[in-house]
Short mmCIF file of C-alpha atoms and ligand atoms in Angstrom, two decimals:
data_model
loop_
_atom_site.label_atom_id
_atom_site.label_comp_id
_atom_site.label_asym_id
_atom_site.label_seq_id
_atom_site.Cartn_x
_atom_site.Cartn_y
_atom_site.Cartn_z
CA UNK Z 485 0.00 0.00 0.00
CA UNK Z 486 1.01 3.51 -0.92
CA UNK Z 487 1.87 5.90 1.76
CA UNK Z 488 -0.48 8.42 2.61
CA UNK Z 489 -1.14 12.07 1.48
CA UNK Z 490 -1.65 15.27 3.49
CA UNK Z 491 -2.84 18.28 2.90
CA UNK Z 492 -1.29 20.82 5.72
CA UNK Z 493 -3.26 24.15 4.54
CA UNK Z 494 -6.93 24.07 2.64
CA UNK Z 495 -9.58 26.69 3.19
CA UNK Z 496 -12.56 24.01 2.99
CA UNK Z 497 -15.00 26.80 4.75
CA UNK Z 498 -14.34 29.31 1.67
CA UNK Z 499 -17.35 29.67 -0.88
CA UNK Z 500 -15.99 28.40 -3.91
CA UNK Z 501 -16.49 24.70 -1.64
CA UNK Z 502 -20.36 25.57 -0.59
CA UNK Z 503 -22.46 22.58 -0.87
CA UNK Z 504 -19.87 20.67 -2.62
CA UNK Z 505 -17.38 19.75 0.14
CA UNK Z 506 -18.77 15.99 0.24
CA UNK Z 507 -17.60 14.98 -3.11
CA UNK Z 508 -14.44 17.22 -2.77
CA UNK Z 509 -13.81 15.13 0.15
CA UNK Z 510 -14.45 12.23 -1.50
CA UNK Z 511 -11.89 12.43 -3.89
CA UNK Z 512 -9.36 13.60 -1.41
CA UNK Z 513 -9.55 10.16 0.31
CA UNK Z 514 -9.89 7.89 -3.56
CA UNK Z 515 -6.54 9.98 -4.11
CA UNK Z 516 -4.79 8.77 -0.97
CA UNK Z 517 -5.12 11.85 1.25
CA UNK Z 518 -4.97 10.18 4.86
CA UNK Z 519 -6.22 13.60 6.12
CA UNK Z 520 -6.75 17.20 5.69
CA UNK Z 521 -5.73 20.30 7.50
CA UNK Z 522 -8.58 22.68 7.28
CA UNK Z 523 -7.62 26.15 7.82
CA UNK Z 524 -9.02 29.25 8.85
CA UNK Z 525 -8.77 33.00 7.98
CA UNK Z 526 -11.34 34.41 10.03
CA UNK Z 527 -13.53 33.37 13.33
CA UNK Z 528 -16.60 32.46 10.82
CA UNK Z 529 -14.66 29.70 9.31
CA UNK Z 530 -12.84 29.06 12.20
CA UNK Z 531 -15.67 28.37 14.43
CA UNK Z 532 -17.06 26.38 11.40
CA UNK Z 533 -13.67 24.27 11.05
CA UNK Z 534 -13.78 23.29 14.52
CA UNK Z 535 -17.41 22.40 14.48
CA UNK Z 536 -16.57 20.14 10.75
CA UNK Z 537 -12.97 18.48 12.41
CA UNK Z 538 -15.60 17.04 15.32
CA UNK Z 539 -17.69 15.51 13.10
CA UNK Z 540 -15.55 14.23 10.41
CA UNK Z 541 -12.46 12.19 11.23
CA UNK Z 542 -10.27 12.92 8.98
CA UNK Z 543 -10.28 16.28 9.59
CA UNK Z 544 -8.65 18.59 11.35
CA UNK Z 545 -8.70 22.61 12.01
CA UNK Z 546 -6.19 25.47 12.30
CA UNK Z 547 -7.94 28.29 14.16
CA UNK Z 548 -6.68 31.91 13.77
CA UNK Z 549 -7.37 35.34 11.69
CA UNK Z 550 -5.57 35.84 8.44
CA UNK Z 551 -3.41 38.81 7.96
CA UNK Z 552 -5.66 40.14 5.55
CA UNK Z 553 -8.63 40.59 8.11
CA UNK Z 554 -6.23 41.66 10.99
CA UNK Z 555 -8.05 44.95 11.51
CA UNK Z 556 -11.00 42.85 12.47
CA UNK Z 557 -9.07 41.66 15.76
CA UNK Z 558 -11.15 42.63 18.50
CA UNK Z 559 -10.63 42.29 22.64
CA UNK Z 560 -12.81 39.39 22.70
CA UNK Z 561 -11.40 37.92 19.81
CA UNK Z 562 -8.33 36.61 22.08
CA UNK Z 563 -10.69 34.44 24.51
CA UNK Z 564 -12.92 33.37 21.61
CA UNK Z 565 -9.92 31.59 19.56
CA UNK Z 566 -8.43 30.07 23.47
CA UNK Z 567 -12.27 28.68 23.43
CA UNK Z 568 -11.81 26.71 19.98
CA UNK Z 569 -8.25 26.01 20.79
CA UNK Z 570 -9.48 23.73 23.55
CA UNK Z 571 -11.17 21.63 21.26
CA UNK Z 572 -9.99 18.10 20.34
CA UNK Z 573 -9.42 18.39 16.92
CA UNK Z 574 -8.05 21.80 16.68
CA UNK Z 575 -4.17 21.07 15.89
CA UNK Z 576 -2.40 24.69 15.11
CA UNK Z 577 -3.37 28.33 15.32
CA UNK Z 578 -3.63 30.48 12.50
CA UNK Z 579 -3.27 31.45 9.81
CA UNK Z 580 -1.48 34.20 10.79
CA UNK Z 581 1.50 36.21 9.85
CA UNK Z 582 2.03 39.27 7.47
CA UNK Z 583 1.65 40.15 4.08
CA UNK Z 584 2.87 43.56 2.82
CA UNK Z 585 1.54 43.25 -0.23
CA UNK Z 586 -2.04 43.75 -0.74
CA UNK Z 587 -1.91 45.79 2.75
CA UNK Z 588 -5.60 44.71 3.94
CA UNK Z 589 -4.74 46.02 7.15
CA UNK Z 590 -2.35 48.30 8.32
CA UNK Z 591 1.03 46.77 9.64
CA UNK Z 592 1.05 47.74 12.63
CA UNK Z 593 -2.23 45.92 13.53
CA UNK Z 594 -1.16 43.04 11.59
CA UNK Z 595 2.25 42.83 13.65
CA UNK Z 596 -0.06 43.38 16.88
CA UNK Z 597 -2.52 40.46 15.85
CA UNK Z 598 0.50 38.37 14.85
CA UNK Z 599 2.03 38.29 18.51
CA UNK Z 600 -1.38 37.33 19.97
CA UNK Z 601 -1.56 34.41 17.67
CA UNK Z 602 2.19 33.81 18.73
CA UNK Z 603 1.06 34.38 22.66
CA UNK Z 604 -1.74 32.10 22.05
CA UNK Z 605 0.26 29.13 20.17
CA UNK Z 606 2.63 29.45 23.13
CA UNK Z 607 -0.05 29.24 25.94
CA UNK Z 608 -1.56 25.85 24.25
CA UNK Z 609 1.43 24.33 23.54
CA UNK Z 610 0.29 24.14 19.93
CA UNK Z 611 2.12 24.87 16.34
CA UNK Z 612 1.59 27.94 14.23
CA UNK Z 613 0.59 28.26 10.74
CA UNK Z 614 2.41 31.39 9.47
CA UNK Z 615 1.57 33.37 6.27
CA UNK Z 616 4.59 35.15 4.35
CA UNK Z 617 4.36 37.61 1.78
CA UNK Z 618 7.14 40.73 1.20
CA UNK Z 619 7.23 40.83 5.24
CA UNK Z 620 10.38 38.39 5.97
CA UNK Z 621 11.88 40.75 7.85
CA UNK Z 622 9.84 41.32 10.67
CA UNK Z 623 8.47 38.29 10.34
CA UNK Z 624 11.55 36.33 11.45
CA UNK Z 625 12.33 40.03 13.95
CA UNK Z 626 9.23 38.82 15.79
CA UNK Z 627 9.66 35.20 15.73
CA UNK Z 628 12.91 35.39 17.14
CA UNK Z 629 11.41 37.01 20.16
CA UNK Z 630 9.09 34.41 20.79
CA UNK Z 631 11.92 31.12 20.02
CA UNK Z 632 11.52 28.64 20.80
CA UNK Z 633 8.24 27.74 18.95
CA UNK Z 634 6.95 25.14 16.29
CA UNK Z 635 5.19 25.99 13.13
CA UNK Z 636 5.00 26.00 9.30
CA UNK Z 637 5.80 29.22 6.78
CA UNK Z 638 2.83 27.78 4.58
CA UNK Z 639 3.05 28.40 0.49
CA UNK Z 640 7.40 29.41 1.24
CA UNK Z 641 8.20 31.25 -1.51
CA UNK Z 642 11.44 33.35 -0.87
CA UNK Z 643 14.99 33.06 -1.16
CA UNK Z 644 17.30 30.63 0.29
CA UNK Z 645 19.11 32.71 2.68
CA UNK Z 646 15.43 33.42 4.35
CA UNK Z 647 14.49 29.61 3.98
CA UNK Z 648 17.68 28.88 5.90
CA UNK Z 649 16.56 31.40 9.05
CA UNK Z 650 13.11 29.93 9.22
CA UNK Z 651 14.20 26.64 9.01
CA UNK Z 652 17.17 27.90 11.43
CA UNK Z 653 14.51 28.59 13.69
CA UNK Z 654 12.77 25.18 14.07
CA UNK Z 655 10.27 25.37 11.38
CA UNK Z 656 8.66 23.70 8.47
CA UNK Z 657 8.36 25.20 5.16
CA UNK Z 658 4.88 24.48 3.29
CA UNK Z 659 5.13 23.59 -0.69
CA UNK Z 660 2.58 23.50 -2.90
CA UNK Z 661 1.22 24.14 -6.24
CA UNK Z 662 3.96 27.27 -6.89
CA UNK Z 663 6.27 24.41 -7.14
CA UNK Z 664 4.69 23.10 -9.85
CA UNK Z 665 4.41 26.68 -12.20
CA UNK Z 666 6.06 26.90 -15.41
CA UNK Z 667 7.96 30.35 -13.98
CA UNK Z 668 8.98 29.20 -10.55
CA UNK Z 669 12.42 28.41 -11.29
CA UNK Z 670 13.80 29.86 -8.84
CA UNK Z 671 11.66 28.22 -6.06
CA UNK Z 672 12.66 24.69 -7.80
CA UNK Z 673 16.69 25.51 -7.14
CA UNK Z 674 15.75 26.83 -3.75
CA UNK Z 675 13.62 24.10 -2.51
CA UNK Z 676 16.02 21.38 -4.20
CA UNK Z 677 18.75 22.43 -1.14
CA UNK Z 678 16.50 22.10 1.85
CA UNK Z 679 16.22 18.91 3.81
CA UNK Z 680 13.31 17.14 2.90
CA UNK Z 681 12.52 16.57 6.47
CA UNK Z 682 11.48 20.31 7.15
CA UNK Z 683 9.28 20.46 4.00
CA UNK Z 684 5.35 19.75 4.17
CA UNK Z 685 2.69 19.57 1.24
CA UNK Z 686 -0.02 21.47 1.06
CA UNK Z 687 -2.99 23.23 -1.08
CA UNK Z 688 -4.19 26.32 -0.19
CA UNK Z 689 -6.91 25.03 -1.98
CA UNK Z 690 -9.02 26.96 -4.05
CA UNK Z 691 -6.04 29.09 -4.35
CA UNK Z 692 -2.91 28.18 -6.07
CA UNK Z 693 -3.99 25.23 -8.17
CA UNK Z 694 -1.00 23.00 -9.86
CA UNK Z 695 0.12 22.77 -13.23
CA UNK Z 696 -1.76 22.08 -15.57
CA UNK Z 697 -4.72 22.98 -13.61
CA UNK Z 698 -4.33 26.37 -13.10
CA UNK Z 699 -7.51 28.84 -13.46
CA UNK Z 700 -9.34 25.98 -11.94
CA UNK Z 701 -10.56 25.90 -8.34
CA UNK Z 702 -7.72 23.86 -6.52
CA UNK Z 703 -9.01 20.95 -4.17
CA UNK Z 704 -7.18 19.00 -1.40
CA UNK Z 705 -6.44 15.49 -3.99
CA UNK Z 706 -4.39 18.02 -6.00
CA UNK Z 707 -1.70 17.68 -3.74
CA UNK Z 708 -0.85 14.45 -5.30
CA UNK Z 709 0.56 16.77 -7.65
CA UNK Z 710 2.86 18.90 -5.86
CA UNK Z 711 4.25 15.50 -3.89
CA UNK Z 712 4.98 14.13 -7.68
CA UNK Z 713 6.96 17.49 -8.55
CA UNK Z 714 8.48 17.45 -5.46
CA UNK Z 715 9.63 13.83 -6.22
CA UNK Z 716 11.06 14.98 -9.54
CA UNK Z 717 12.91 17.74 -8.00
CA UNK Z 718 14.80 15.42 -5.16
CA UNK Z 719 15.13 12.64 -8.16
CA UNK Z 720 13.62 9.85 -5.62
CA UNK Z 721 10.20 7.74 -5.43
CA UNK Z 722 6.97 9.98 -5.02
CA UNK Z 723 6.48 6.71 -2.32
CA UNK Z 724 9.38 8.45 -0.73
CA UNK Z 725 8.30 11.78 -0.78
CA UNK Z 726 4.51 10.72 0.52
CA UNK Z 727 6.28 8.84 3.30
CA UNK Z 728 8.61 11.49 4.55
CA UNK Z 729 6.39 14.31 4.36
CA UNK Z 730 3.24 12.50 6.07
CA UNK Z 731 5.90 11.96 8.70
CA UNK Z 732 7.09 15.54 9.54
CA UNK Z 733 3.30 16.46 8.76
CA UNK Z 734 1.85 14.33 11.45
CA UNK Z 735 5.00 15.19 13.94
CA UNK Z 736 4.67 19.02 13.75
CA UNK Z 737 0.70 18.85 14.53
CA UNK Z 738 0.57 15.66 16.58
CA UNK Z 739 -1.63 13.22 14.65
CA UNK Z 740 -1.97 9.58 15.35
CA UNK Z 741 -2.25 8.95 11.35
CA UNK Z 742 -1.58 5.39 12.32
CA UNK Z 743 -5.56 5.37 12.46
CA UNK Z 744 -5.84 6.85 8.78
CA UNK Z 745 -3.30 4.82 7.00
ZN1 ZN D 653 -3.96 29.95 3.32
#
């Protein structure tokens, strides 16, 4: 038998799913998906994620507010993600992080609503899923200030000298469809260096969808296809990459996938 699949980083509460996540569940599992991290951007869909990881096993939920929607942090917005982070199936908080360039919300707020994710992850003993975009800097300024902690730099698409000081700093980088573009060259040489170990497969479905897909709505079985160009990139077995990544997957947010395999 195969090794399993997983998908660290879907949004399955986004719209472009509505009324259709059965069958797009479905063929997650026919395509070997042991399970699925489902994650949130906002306290809608993480209240829904939570609610969906109870019911279905092979899911789980990331709970957090997306740097995008940072300005709509509010006080009570701290105790309401500590409430969902005490739930069984909730694995990680976030998504969180910064992204300088669409500037949704201000910086500063996003920097502000970054640390209370960070606070948070560190008071439940749980990893962080951290978004990336034109904000290394401070990104890796804050993180340092909160080492040690474990976590993922989902969709890692930056140099190697910044893959190095995330990685330097215990955590996982998440690859996905990017990897598979016909103008990501650059991301192919970079990834090629790092230690497969450190690397985890991932989605972002709808977003991001693989070669030859693109301008289709991604889904979670599309990962086969990043763990296949990830194979060709290391020259070794797709078996091998499916192992190893399932491995650091399940080790970083403390599944028993022994029950899924
Ligand atoms: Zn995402």
């Amino acid at each position: 038998m195969k090794p399993i699949l997983v998908d660290t980083h879907a949004h399955l509460g986004h719209q472009a799913f509505a009324g259709e996540l059965p069958a797009v569940l479905v063929r997650a599992w026919e395509a070997g998906l042991g399970w699925v991290l489902n994650v949130a951007d906002d306290m809608v869909s993480a209240a829904a994620g939570a609610q969906l990881a109870a019911r279905e096993p092979r899911l789980f939920a990331s709970v957090g507010v997306h740097p995008h929607q940072a300005r709509t942090w509010k006080e009570e917005t701290r105790e309401e993600l500590a409430v969902l982070l005490r739930c069984p199936k909730v694995v990680a908080v976030g998504e969180t992080g910064l992204d300088y360039h669409y500037g949704f919300s201000k910086p500063a707020v996003q920097r502000q609503v970054f640390r209370e994710h960070l606070k948070l992850a560190k008071e439940h003993s749980l990893p962080v899923i951290i978004h990336a975009r034109e904000a290394d800097g401070d990104l890796l300024e804050i993180l340092s200030t909160f080492a040690p902690l474990e976590g993922v730099v989902h969709c890692f698409w930056s140099s190697a000298d910044i893959a190095r000081r995330y990685l330097d700093l215990g955590l996982y980088l998440g690859v996905g469809g990017a990897v598979t573009f016909r103008n990501s060259g650059a991301l192919r040489e970079t990834l090629r260096e790092l230690p497969l170990e450190r690397l985890l497969l991932e989605t972002d479905a709808p977003y991001l969808t693989p070669h030859p897909y693109r301008g289709r709505r991604n889904e979670p079985a599309m990962v086969s296809l990043v763990a296949i160009a990830l194979a060709e990139l290391f020259a070794i077995d797709p078996e091998e990459v499916r192992r190893c990544t399932s491995r650091n997957a399940a080790r970083l947010f403390k599944v028993d996938q022994s029950l899924f395999c």
